[in-house]
């Protein structure tokens, strides 16, 4: 589960993109004629501004921006490519802009900088004609920031347009201070993220896969759908692993969702697998009590609810952020029956219900480094400080969930991050002082759930039963799963000394 971030002004992460302000609202009171900007570029620019100004997530604001602008399918595809392509390679484009402008990006007005980034992507990574990319980007700057700023943008972009992407890449890499810095500029990942991903792959004995992973992070992911069990049947083409998963055949997937009444949903195959692993970790007994402790925005909750409905199981959900709790309730509308959705701190809720639940999903708040394909801006937004802040929360949530288990109950600890501190590090920390919990082999459980053989690098994870999915290897987000089972005896103590 990814966190809902808010900027200093309190704007939510799904804030509507503001976009260019128009010729009568230049900064400094400058006025001029209306500038022509293609609708797709205008939408992409508006989303970039929302990401920069309000910490918005592009995947949340772009669809509504496209709909509001009433873009044609062709323009919608262009706006999507311009938005995600620019966000993925933001760090690389900033280095190129700095070289072309002779100044740090931090010293450039943010509205101008976003226009330069958008133009750099068009000039260096697309087939958009150079004159169109330059002229319309200059028009954007003139509309947003005035004629003086547009003259600066024009000069910078014409310098960038003189050379190819390969020439600019060679130029900025020549100034790198280390191999990792060169790789960061080439792959458009921060150095700290590259090192974290390398360590996670090396823990599996697969460090040589780093380049393939970085490449997969920069590729546009396919749209995958889930058919809620007992309520819908998967369409074609089927995906290789989750029995509930199938691929979109193109077009707006929201149409399929609306046509199904919500029994078909957009959901990554990896997310489906880890949720189904909790249901498949042991035979289900009617009357079991399940809990989704960190449920927002509700995709895994809906899948669990559908399975629970088939087996006469009671499911409860919890989400501390009210807006995300509303999304959970919305996701559950498609599943007949009642699922109580609490709005509490997960630690407090679990502490108030000791020994009550037979299965608990802890889809913990995390850095989201496993979903950089879908949320490319996260790589530039996160920092090692976020890991240090999140790990104690993850430990506390998992510990509280284990205490809320009935004897023999199972917790699925899930993150959409492969960072070792957030994954195996949390599990080891929680298990260190407990004698009432054992780790199950999550890899075997996923293999049993999966329709086809799945490579989970068993040979490289000696001493750990956890499972790690990867974009480059499995075509999924980098979901982590650990399955922990409470002792089946009547002794539900934590094993800690007073």
Short mmCIF file of C-alpha atoms in Angstrom, two decimals:
data_model
loop_
_atom_site.label_atom_id
_atom_site.label_comp_id
_atom_site.label_asym_id
_atom_site.label_seq_id
_atom_site.Cartn_x
_atom_site.Cartn_y
_atom_site.Cartn_z
CA UNK A 1 0.00 0.00 0.00
CA UNK A 2 1.44 3.34 -0.95
CA UNK A 3 1.11 6.40 1.24
CA UNK A 4 -1.21 9.35 0.54
CA UNK A 5 1.12 12.31 0.49
CA UNK A 6 0.15 15.93 0.90
CA UNK A 7 2.15 19.01 0.07
CA UNK A 8 2.82 21.92 2.37
CA UNK A 9 -0.41 23.55 1.28
CA UNK A 10 -2.35 20.44 2.27
CA UNK A 11 -3.26 19.48 -1.29
CA UNK A 12 -4.03 15.77 -1.73
CA UNK A 13 -2.00 13.46 -3.94
CA UNK A 14 -4.85 13.19 -6.43
CA UNK A 15 -5.27 16.96 -6.81
CA UNK A 16 -6.50 18.10 -10.21
CA UNK A 17 -3.70 19.43 -12.42
CA UNK A 18 -3.82 23.18 -12.64
CA UNK A 19 -2.15 23.54 -16.04
CA UNK A 20 -1.25 26.74 -17.89
CA UNK A 21 -2.99 29.81 -16.61
CA UNK A 22 -3.77 31.58 -19.89
CA UNK A 23 -2.51 34.75 -21.52
CA UNK A 24 -4.23 37.08 -19.06
CA UNK A 25 -2.46 35.61 -16.03
CA UNK A 26 1.24 35.94 -16.80
CA UNK A 27 3.49 36.36 -13.81
CA UNK A 28 4.50 39.93 -13.29
CA UNK A 29 1.40 41.12 -15.12
CA UNK A 30 2.80 40.51 -18.62
CA UNK A 31 0.14 40.08 -21.24
CA UNK A 32 0.23 38.92 -24.81
CA UNK A 33 -1.62 36.97 -27.46
CA UNK A 34 -3.06 33.53 -26.79
CA UNK A 35 -0.41 30.91 -27.59
CA UNK A 36 -1.25 27.75 -29.48
CA UNK A 37 -0.50 24.51 -27.62
CA UNK A 38 -1.69 21.08 -28.73
CA UNK A 39 -4.25 19.63 -26.25
CA UNK A 40 -2.17 16.52 -25.53
CA UNK A 41 0.86 18.63 -24.58
CA UNK A 42 -1.29 20.92 -22.48
CA UNK A 43 -2.70 17.96 -20.54
CA UNK A 44 0.73 16.41 -20.04
CA UNK A 45 2.11 19.72 -18.82
CA UNK A 46 -0.79 20.16 -16.41
CA UNK A 47 -0.15 16.73 -14.90
CA UNK A 48 3.57 17.48 -14.54
CA UNK A 49 2.68 20.68 -12.71
CA UNK A 50 0.35 18.79 -10.38
CA UNK A 51 3.10 16.25 -9.63
CA UNK A 52 5.59 19.05 -8.93
CA UNK A 53 3.31 21.38 -6.99
CA UNK A 54 1.06 19.06 -4.98
CA UNK A 55 2.93 15.74 -4.85
CA UNK A 56 0.14 14.30 -7.01
CA UNK A 57 0.47 10.87 -8.56
CA UNK A 58 0.27 10.93 -12.34
CA UNK A 59 -1.70 7.69 -12.53
CA UNK A 60 -4.44 9.28 -10.42
CA UNK A 61 -4.72 12.67 -12.12
CA UNK A 62 -3.97 11.85 -15.76
CA UNK A 63 -7.16 9.87 -16.54
CA UNK A 64 -9.43 12.64 -15.24
CA UNK A 65 -7.36 15.28 -17.04
CA UNK A 66 -7.72 13.37 -20.32
CA UNK A 67 -11.45 13.01 -19.78
CA UNK A 68 -11.92 16.66 -18.87
CA UNK A 69 -10.01 17.77 -21.96
CA UNK A 70 -12.07 15.35 -24.11
CA UNK A 71 -8.96 14.14 -25.92
CA UNK A 72 -9.26 11.86 -28.89
CA UNK A 73 -7.79 8.36 -28.43
CA UNK A 74 -4.70 9.43 -30.38
CA UNK A 75 -4.19 12.55 -28.27
CA UNK A 76 -4.84 10.59 -25.08
CA UNK A 77 -2.11 8.13 -26.05
CA UNK A 78 0.27 11.02 -26.77
CA UNK A 79 -0.52 12.74 -23.46
CA UNK A 80 0.10 9.47 -21.64
CA UNK A 81 3.45 8.89 -23.34
CA UNK A 82 4.59 12.47 -22.77
CA UNK A 83 3.59 12.40 -19.10
CA UNK A 84 5.08 9.06 -18.12
CA UNK A 85 8.10 9.32 -20.40
CA UNK A 86 9.03 12.68 -18.92
CA UNK A 87 8.53 11.52 -15.32
CA UNK A 88 10.54 8.33 -15.80
CA UNK A 89 13.64 10.13 -17.04
CA UNK A 90 13.31 13.29 -14.98
CA UNK A 91 16.76 13.06 -13.41
CA UNK A 92 18.45 12.52 -16.76
CA UNK A 93 16.56 15.39 -18.37
CA UNK A 94 17.45 17.67 -15.46
CA UNK A 95 21.13 16.90 -16.02
CA UNK A 96 20.78 17.73 -19.71
CA UNK A 97 18.85 20.93 -18.99
CA UNK A 98 21.53 21.97 -16.48
CA UNK A 99 24.24 21.46 -19.11
CA UNK A 100 22.29 23.34 -21.78
CA UNK A 101 21.26 26.20 -19.49
CA UNK A 102 24.54 26.52 -17.64
CA UNK A 103 22.69 26.59 -14.33
CA UNK A 104 21.22 24.23 -11.77
CA UNK A 105 17.61 23.11 -12.32
CA UNK A 106 16.91 24.24 -8.76
CA UNK A 107 17.51 27.83 -9.90
CA UNK A 108 14.93 27.61 -12.70
CA UNK A 109 11.32 28.57 -12.04
CA UNK A 110 9.43 25.29 -11.45
CA UNK A 111 6.78 26.07 -14.07
CA UNK A 112 9.47 26.76 -16.65
CA UNK A 113 11.46 23.71 -15.61
CA UNK A 114 8.49 21.39 -16.13
CA UNK A 115 8.01 22.77 -19.65
CA UNK A 116 11.72 22.22 -20.38
CA UNK A 117 11.50 18.66 -19.09
CA UNK A 118 8.49 17.94 -21.27
CA UNK A 119 10.25 19.40 -24.29
CA UNK A 120 13.49 17.52 -23.59
CA UNK A 121 11.59 14.24 -23.64
CA UNK A 122 10.02 15.10 -26.99
CA UNK A 123 13.33 16.20 -28.48
CA UNK A 124 15.44 13.30 -27.25
CA UNK A 125 13.16 10.28 -26.89
CA UNK A 126 10.23 10.62 -29.31
CA UNK A 127 9.56 11.15 -33.00
CA UNK A 128 7.95 14.51 -32.39
CA UNK A 129 9.34 17.07 -34.83
CA UNK A 130 11.93 19.31 -33.18
CA UNK A 131 10.30 22.55 -34.31
CA UNK A 132 6.94 21.47 -32.88
CA UNK A 133 8.46 20.44 -29.56
CA UNK A 134 10.37 23.70 -29.23
CA UNK A 135 7.66 26.07 -30.45
CA UNK A 136 4.81 24.64 -28.39
CA UNK A 137 6.96 24.34 -25.27
CA UNK A 138 8.00 27.98 -25.65
CA UNK A 139 4.33 28.85 -26.00
CA UNK A 140 3.60 26.98 -22.78
CA UNK A 141 6.25 28.97 -20.95
CA UNK A 142 5.00 32.24 -22.41
CA UNK A 143 1.47 31.42 -21.29
CA UNK A 144 2.52 30.35 -17.82
CA UNK A 145 5.44 32.62 -17.02
CA UNK A 146 5.65 35.44 -19.53
CA UNK A 147 7.75 36.49 -22.51
CA UNK A 148 11.01 36.88 -20.61
CA UNK A 149 10.89 33.29 -19.40
CA UNK A 150 9.91 32.09 -22.87
CA UNK A 151 13.05 33.66 -24.34
CA UNK A 152 15.15 31.74 -21.84
CA UNK A 153 13.28 28.51 -22.62
CA UNK A 154 13.70 29.04 -26.34
CA UNK A 155 17.47 29.43 -25.99
CA UNK A 156 17.82 26.32 -23.79
CA UNK A 157 15.68 24.13 -26.03
CA UNK A 158 17.45 25.17 -29.20
CA UNK A 159 20.75 24.16 -27.56
CA UNK A 160 19.28 20.79 -26.64
CA UNK A 161 17.87 20.30 -30.15
CA UNK A 162 21.31 20.69 -31.76
CA UNK A 163 22.50 17.29 -30.53
CA UNK A 164 21.05 13.79 -30.39
CA UNK A 165 19.99 11.95 -27.27
CA UNK A 166 23.06 9.74 -27.51
CA UNK A 167 25.37 12.76 -27.67
CA UNK A 168 23.72 14.37 -24.65
CA UNK A 169 23.86 11.09 -22.76
CA UNK A 170 27.59 10.76 -23.42
CA UNK A 171 28.14 14.36 -22.36
CA UNK A 172 26.39 14.13 -18.99
CA UNK A 173 27.84 10.71 -18.20
CA UNK A 174 31.35 12.05 -18.78
CA UNK A 175 30.95 14.17 -15.66
CA UNK A 176 29.82 11.32 -13.41
CA UNK A 177 31.96 10.68 -10.34
CA UNK A 178 31.36 6.93 -10.11
CA UNK A 179 30.04 3.95 -12.03
CA UNK A 180 26.81 4.15 -10.06
CA UNK A 181 26.37 7.81 -10.99
CA UNK A 182 26.86 6.92 -14.65
CA UNK A 183 24.31 4.13 -14.32
CA UNK A 184 21.93 6.52 -12.58
CA UNK A 185 22.12 8.98 -15.48
CA UNK A 186 21.77 6.21 -18.06
CA UNK A 187 18.88 4.40 -16.36
CA UNK A 188 17.16 7.45 -14.83
CA UNK A 189 17.17 6.03 -11.31
CA UNK A 190 18.63 7.77 -8.25
CA UNK A 191 21.89 6.24 -7.05
CA UNK A 192 20.40 5.13 -3.72
CA UNK A 193 17.59 3.28 -5.52
CA UNK A 194 20.07 1.52 -7.82
CA UNK A 195 22.08 0.34 -4.83
CA UNK A 196 18.96 -0.86 -2.99
CA UNK A 197 17.78 -2.82 -6.02
CA UNK A 198 21.23 -4.32 -6.54
CA UNK A 199 21.33 -5.53 -2.92
CA UNK A 200 17.86 -7.06 -3.20
CA UNK A 201 18.76 -8.94 -6.38
CA UNK A 202 22.10 -10.04 -4.93
CA UNK A 203 20.26 -11.51 -1.93
CA UNK A 204 18.74 -13.92 -4.45
CA UNK A 205 22.06 -14.57 -6.15
CA UNK A 206 20.77 -12.62 -9.18
CA UNK A 207 22.79 -9.40 -9.06
CA UNK A 208 23.50 -9.71 -12.77
CA UNK A 209 19.82 -8.94 -13.47
CA UNK A 210 20.12 -5.30 -12.38
CA UNK A 211 20.27 -3.83 -15.89
CA UNK A 212 17.21 -5.84 -16.93
CA UNK A 213 15.31 -4.60 -13.87
CA UNK A 214 16.19 -0.96 -14.49
CA UNK A 215 15.10 -1.34 -18.11
CA UNK A 216 11.80 -2.91 -17.02
CA UNK A 217 11.20 -0.02 -14.62
CA UNK A 218 11.36 2.35 -17.59
CA UNK A 219 8.97 0.38 -19.79
CA UNK A 220 5.26 1.15 -19.98
CA UNK A 221 3.47 -1.66 -18.13
CA UNK A 222 0.64 -3.59 -19.71
CA UNK A 223 -2.80 -3.08 -18.19
CA UNK A 224 -3.81 -6.16 -16.22
CA UNK A 225 -7.27 -6.97 -14.88
CA UNK A 226 -8.68 -9.15 -12.12
CA UNK A 227 -11.91 -11.12 -12.29
CA UNK A 228 -13.29 -11.41 -8.76
CA UNK A 229 -13.78 -15.14 -8.01
CA UNK A 230 -17.38 -16.29 -8.05
CA UNK A 231 -18.51 -13.00 -9.58
CA UNK A 232 -16.71 -12.80 -12.93
CA UNK A 233 -14.67 -15.00 -15.24
CA UNK A 234 -11.22 -13.97 -16.52
CA UNK A 235 -11.17 -12.88 -20.13
CA UNK A 236 -8.52 -13.45 -22.76
CA UNK A 237 -5.61 -13.38 -22.97
CA UNK A 238 -4.97 -15.01 -19.62
CA UNK A 239 -1.86 -14.14 -17.66
CA UNK A 240 0.64 -16.84 -16.68
CA UNK A 241 0.39 -16.87 -12.90
CA UNK A 242 -2.68 -15.57 -11.04
CA UNK A 243 -5.79 -17.63 -11.87
CA UNK A 244 -7.86 -14.45 -11.60
CA UNK A 245 -5.71 -12.33 -13.93
CA UNK A 246 -6.04 -11.42 -17.60
CA UNK A 247 -4.69 -8.74 -19.90
CA UNK A 248 -6.49 -5.75 -21.33
CA UNK A 249 -6.89 -5.95 -25.09
CA UNK A 250 -6.61 -2.18 -25.49
CA UNK A 251 -8.79 0.85 -25.13
CA UNK A 252 -9.91 2.41 -21.88
CA UNK A 253 -10.02 -0.36 -19.22
CA UNK A 254 -12.54 1.66 -17.23
CA UNK A 255 -15.17 0.60 -19.76
CA UNK A 256 -14.63 -3.07 -18.87
CA UNK A 257 -14.76 -2.20 -15.17
CA UNK A 258 -18.00 -0.24 -15.55
CA UNK A 259 -19.60 -2.89 -17.74
CA UNK A 260 -18.90 -5.56 -15.11
CA UNK A 261 -20.28 -3.50 -12.25
CA UNK A 262 -16.87 -3.64 -10.59
CA UNK A 263 -16.48 -7.42 -10.60
CA UNK A 264 -13.67 -6.88 -13.09
CA UNK A 265 -11.04 -4.41 -11.92
CA UNK A 266 -7.64 -3.07 -12.91
CA UNK A 267 -5.05 -4.78 -10.70
CA UNK A 268 -1.44 -5.84 -11.13
CA UNK A 269 -0.95 -9.60 -11.36
CA UNK A 270 1.58 -9.48 -8.53
CA UNK A 271 -0.95 -7.85 -6.23
CA UNK A 272 -3.41 -10.60 -7.08
CA UNK A 273 -0.85 -13.30 -6.37
CA UNK A 274 0.10 -12.09 -2.89
CA UNK A 275 -3.54 -11.72 -1.86
CA UNK A 276 -4.39 -15.18 -3.19
CA UNK A 277 -1.35 -16.60 -1.38
CA UNK A 278 -2.94 -15.65 1.94
CA UNK A 279 -6.13 -17.48 0.99
CA UNK A 280 -4.15 -20.48 -0.26
CA UNK A 281 -1.64 -20.78 2.59
CA UNK A 282 -3.91 -23.28 4.40
CA UNK A 283 -7.30 -24.87 3.74
CA UNK A 284 -10.13 -22.42 4.44
CA UNK A 285 -12.61 -23.38 7.16
CA UNK A 286 -16.11 -21.82 7.07
CA UNK A 287 -16.52 -19.31 9.84
CA UNK A 288 -12.96 -18.00 9.70
CA UNK A 289 -12.37 -14.33 10.48
CA UNK A 290 -10.10 -12.34 8.18
CA UNK A 291 -8.73 -8.82 8.40
CA UNK A 292 -7.17 -6.52 5.81
CA UNK A 293 -5.28 -4.24 8.17
CA UNK A 294 -4.01 -1.56 5.74
CA UNK A 295 -6.67 -1.83 3.08
CA UNK A 296 -6.56 1.35 0.99
CA UNK A 297 -7.31 1.74 -1.84
CA UNK A 298 -9.16 -1.58 -1.71
CA UNK A 299 -8.07 -3.73 -4.65
CA UNK A 300 -6.75 -6.59 -2.54
CA UNK A 301 -9.69 -6.13 -0.14
CA UNK A 302 -12.18 -6.75 -2.93
CA UNK A 303 -10.31 -9.89 -4.02
CA UNK A 304 -10.22 -11.20 -0.45
CA UNK A 305 -13.91 -10.37 -0.03
CA UNK A 306 -14.83 -12.38 -3.13
CA UNK A 307 -12.91 -15.40 -1.87
CA UNK A 308 -14.35 -14.96 1.63
CA UNK A 309 -17.87 -14.92 0.17
CA UNK A 310 -17.27 -18.27 -1.54
CA UNK A 311 -16.16 -19.90 1.74
CA UNK A 312 -18.57 -18.38 4.28
CA UNK A 313 -15.80 -16.30 5.86
CA UNK A 314 -16.14 -12.97 7.66
CA UNK A 315 -13.85 -10.21 6.41
CA UNK A 316 -13.13 -6.86 8.04
CA UNK A 317 -10.99 -4.08 6.62
CA UNK A 318 -9.18 -1.12 8.08
CA UNK A 319 -7.72 2.05 6.57
CA UNK A 320 -6.45 4.96 8.64
CA UNK A 321 -6.76 7.62 5.91
CA UNK A 322 -10.45 8.59 5.47
CA UNK A 323 -10.24 9.30 1.73
CA UNK A 324 -8.65 5.90 1.17
CA UNK A 325 -11.23 4.24 3.41
CA UNK A 326 -13.90 5.63 1.08
CA UNK A 327 -12.04 4.04 -1.83
CA UNK A 328 -12.09 0.70 0.01
CA UNK A 329 -15.86 0.92 0.49
CA UNK A 330 -16.26 1.79 -3.17
CA UNK A 331 -14.15 -1.21 -4.21
CA UNK A 332 -16.31 -3.49 -2.07
CA UNK A 333 -19.62 -2.44 -3.66
CA UNK A 334 -19.25 -5.12 -6.30
CA UNK A 335 -19.06 -7.92 -3.73
CA UNK A 336 -22.38 -9.00 -2.16
CA UNK A 337 -22.41 -9.09 1.61
CA UNK A 338 -21.16 -6.74 4.29
CA UNK A 339 -17.53 -5.94 4.99
CA UNK A 340 -17.01 -3.59 7.91
CA UNK A 341 -14.41 -0.94 7.08
CA UNK A 342 -12.76 0.63 10.12
CA UNK A 343 -10.90 3.93 10.08
CA UNK A 344 -8.24 3.46 12.74
CA UNK A 345 -4.51 3.26 13.18
CA UNK A 346 -3.86 -0.37 12.27
CA UNK A 347 -1.66 -0.86 15.31
CA UNK A 348 -4.42 0.27 17.66
CA UNK A 349 -7.10 -1.82 15.94
CA UNK A 350 -4.98 -4.98 16.06
CA UNK A 351 -4.06 -4.36 19.70
CA UNK A 352 -7.76 -4.09 20.59
CA UNK A 353 -8.56 -7.49 19.02
CA UNK A 354 -5.99 -9.97 20.45
CA UNK A 355 -6.27 -13.54 19.19
CA UNK A 356 -9.38 -12.88 17.02
CA UNK A 357 -8.40 -13.37 13.40
CA UNK A 358 -7.50 -16.44 11.38
CA UNK A 359 -5.88 -14.56 8.46
CA UNK A 360 -4.58 -11.02 8.32
CA UNK A 361 -3.19 -9.14 5.33
CA UNK A 362 -0.64 -6.47 6.27
CA UNK A 363 -0.13 -4.59 3.00
CA UNK A 364 2.19 -2.17 4.72
CA UNK A 365 2.87 1.45 3.81
CA UNK A 366 6.19 1.42 1.96
CA UNK A 367 8.41 3.37 -0.42
CA UNK A 368 6.70 1.87 -3.47
CA UNK A 369 10.01 1.12 -5.19
CA UNK A 370 8.42 -1.99 -6.67
CA UNK A 371 5.91 0.01 -8.72
CA UNK A 372 8.19 2.48 -10.48
CA UNK A 373 6.76 1.37 -13.83
CA UNK A 374 3.35 2.67 -12.76
CA UNK A 375 4.40 5.55 -10.53
CA UNK A 376 7.65 6.76 -12.07
CA UNK A 377 7.64 9.99 -10.06
CA UNK A 378 8.13 7.96 -6.85
CA UNK A 379 11.80 7.37 -7.66
CA UNK A 380 12.46 11.13 -7.52
CA UNK A 381 10.12 11.75 -4.60
CA UNK A 382 11.45 9.15 -2.18
CA UNK A 383 14.75 9.14 -0.28
CA UNK A 384 16.62 6.89 2.17
CA UNK A 385 15.03 8.97 4.94
CA UNK A 386 11.65 7.55 3.93
CA UNK A 387 12.94 4.02 4.49
CA UNK A 388 14.20 4.94 7.94
CA UNK A 389 10.80 6.46 8.77
CA UNK A 390 8.72 3.60 7.40
CA UNK A 391 10.56 0.58 8.82
CA UNK A 392 9.55 1.16 12.47
CA UNK A 393 5.92 1.52 11.38
CA UNK A 394 6.15 -1.67 9.33
CA UNK A 395 7.61 -3.55 12.32
CA UNK A 396 4.88 -2.27 14.61
CA UNK A 397 2.09 -3.14 12.18
CA UNK A 398 3.38 -6.67 11.63
CA UNK A 399 3.94 -7.25 15.36
CA UNK A 400 0.44 -6.01 16.19
CA UNK A 401 -1.08 -8.20 13.48
CA UNK A 402 0.64 -11.30 14.86
CA UNK A 403 -0.80 -10.57 18.30
CA UNK A 404 -4.28 -10.29 16.73
CA UNK A 405 -4.01 -13.81 15.26
CA UNK A 406 -5.90 -16.74 16.68
CA UNK A 407 -3.82 -19.88 17.34
CA UNK A 408 -2.79 -21.31 13.97
CA UNK A 409 -3.65 -18.06 12.21
CA UNK A 410 -1.57 -16.65 9.34
CA UNK A 411 -0.36 -13.15 8.51
CA UNK A 412 0.67 -12.18 4.99
CA UNK A 413 3.20 -9.35 5.22
CA UNK A 414 3.28 -7.56 1.86
CA UNK A 415 5.15 -4.57 0.48
CA UNK A 416 5.32 -3.09 -3.00
CA UNK A 417 9.03 -2.60 -2.43
CA UNK A 418 11.99 -4.95 -2.75
CA UNK A 419 14.16 -2.85 -0.42
CA UNK A 420 15.69 -5.35 2.03
CA UNK A 421 15.12 -3.07 5.02
CA UNK A 422 11.38 -3.04 4.27
CA UNK A 423 11.11 -6.74 3.46
CA UNK A 424 13.28 -9.44 5.01
CA UNK A 425 14.73 -6.91 7.45
CA UNK A 426 11.28 -6.24 8.94
CA UNK A 427 10.47 -9.94 9.16
CA UNK A 428 13.75 -10.74 10.90
CA UNK A 429 13.25 -7.89 13.35
CA UNK A 430 9.75 -9.05 14.27
CA UNK A 431 10.70 -12.73 14.60
CA UNK A 432 13.85 -12.08 16.61
CA UNK A 433 12.16 -12.19 20.02
CA UNK A 434 9.12 -14.34 19.26
CA UNK A 435 8.82 -18.04 19.97
CA UNK A 436 5.15 -18.28 19.04
CA UNK A 437 5.52 -17.62 15.30
CA UNK A 438 7.06 -19.53 12.43
CA UNK A 439 7.67 -18.46 8.84
CA UNK A 440 5.96 -20.49 6.14
CA UNK A 441 7.44 -21.04 2.70
CA UNK A 442 5.75 -18.28 0.72
CA UNK A 443 7.49 -19.39 -2.46
CA UNK A 444 5.84 -22.81 -2.31
CA UNK A 445 2.45 -21.23 -1.63
CA UNK A 446 2.76 -18.87 -4.61
CA UNK A 447 3.96 -21.75 -6.79
CA UNK A 448 0.86 -23.73 -5.78
CA UNK A 449 -1.42 -20.77 -6.56
CA UNK A 450 0.25 -19.95 -9.89
CA UNK A 451 -1.05 -21.46 -13.10
CA UNK A 452 2.44 -21.84 -14.60
CA UNK A 453 5.90 -22.54 -13.12
CA UNK A 454 7.32 -19.40 -11.56
CA UNK A 455 10.97 -18.58 -10.94
CA UNK A 456 11.30 -17.28 -7.37
CA UNK A 457 15.07 -17.79 -7.03
CA UNK A 458 14.82 -20.34 -4.25
CA UNK A 459 18.52 -21.16 -4.38
CA UNK A 460 19.53 -17.61 -3.45
CA UNK A 461 17.34 -17.12 -0.38
CA UNK A 462 18.62 -19.72 2.05
CA UNK A 463 17.12 -19.32 5.52
CA UNK A 464 14.16 -17.26 4.29
CA UNK A 465 10.81 -18.51 3.12
CA UNK A 466 9.80 -15.17 1.65
CA UNK A 467 8.99 -14.56 -2.00
CA UNK A 468 9.96 -11.59 -4.19
CA UNK A 469 8.30 -10.83 -7.51
CA UNK A 470 10.04 -8.68 -10.15
CA UNK A 471 9.00 -6.63 -13.20
CA UNK A 472 11.78 -7.98 -15.41
CA UNK A 473 11.34 -11.60 -14.40
CA UNK A 474 7.61 -11.97 -13.85
CA UNK A 475 6.08 -8.95 -15.59
CA UNK A 476 4.55 -7.83 -12.28
CA UNK A 477 5.26 -5.10 -9.80
CA UNK A 478 8.05 -6.01 -7.36
CA UNK A 479 5.75 -7.36 -4.65
CA UNK A 480 7.27 -8.95 -1.55
CA UNK A 481 5.47 -11.61 0.48
CA UNK A 482 6.21 -13.30 3.80
CA UNK A 483 3.74 -15.68 5.46
CA UNK A 484 3.94 -15.98 9.25
CA UNK A 485 1.89 -18.46 11.30
CA UNK A 486 0.99 -18.21 14.97
CA UNK A 487 1.54 -21.29 17.09
CA UNK A 488 -1.48 -23.60 17.06
CA UNK A 489 -1.28 -24.23 20.83
CA UNK A 490 -3.51 -22.42 23.30
CA UNK A 491 -0.54 -20.35 24.47
CA UNK A 492 -1.01 -17.00 22.68
CA UNK A 493 1.72 -15.18 24.57
CA UNK A 494 4.21 -13.24 22.52
CA UNK A 495 7.21 -15.12 23.83
CA UNK A 496 8.73 -11.93 25.21
CA UNK A 497 9.91 -11.59 28.76
CA UNK A 498 8.29 -8.92 30.91
#
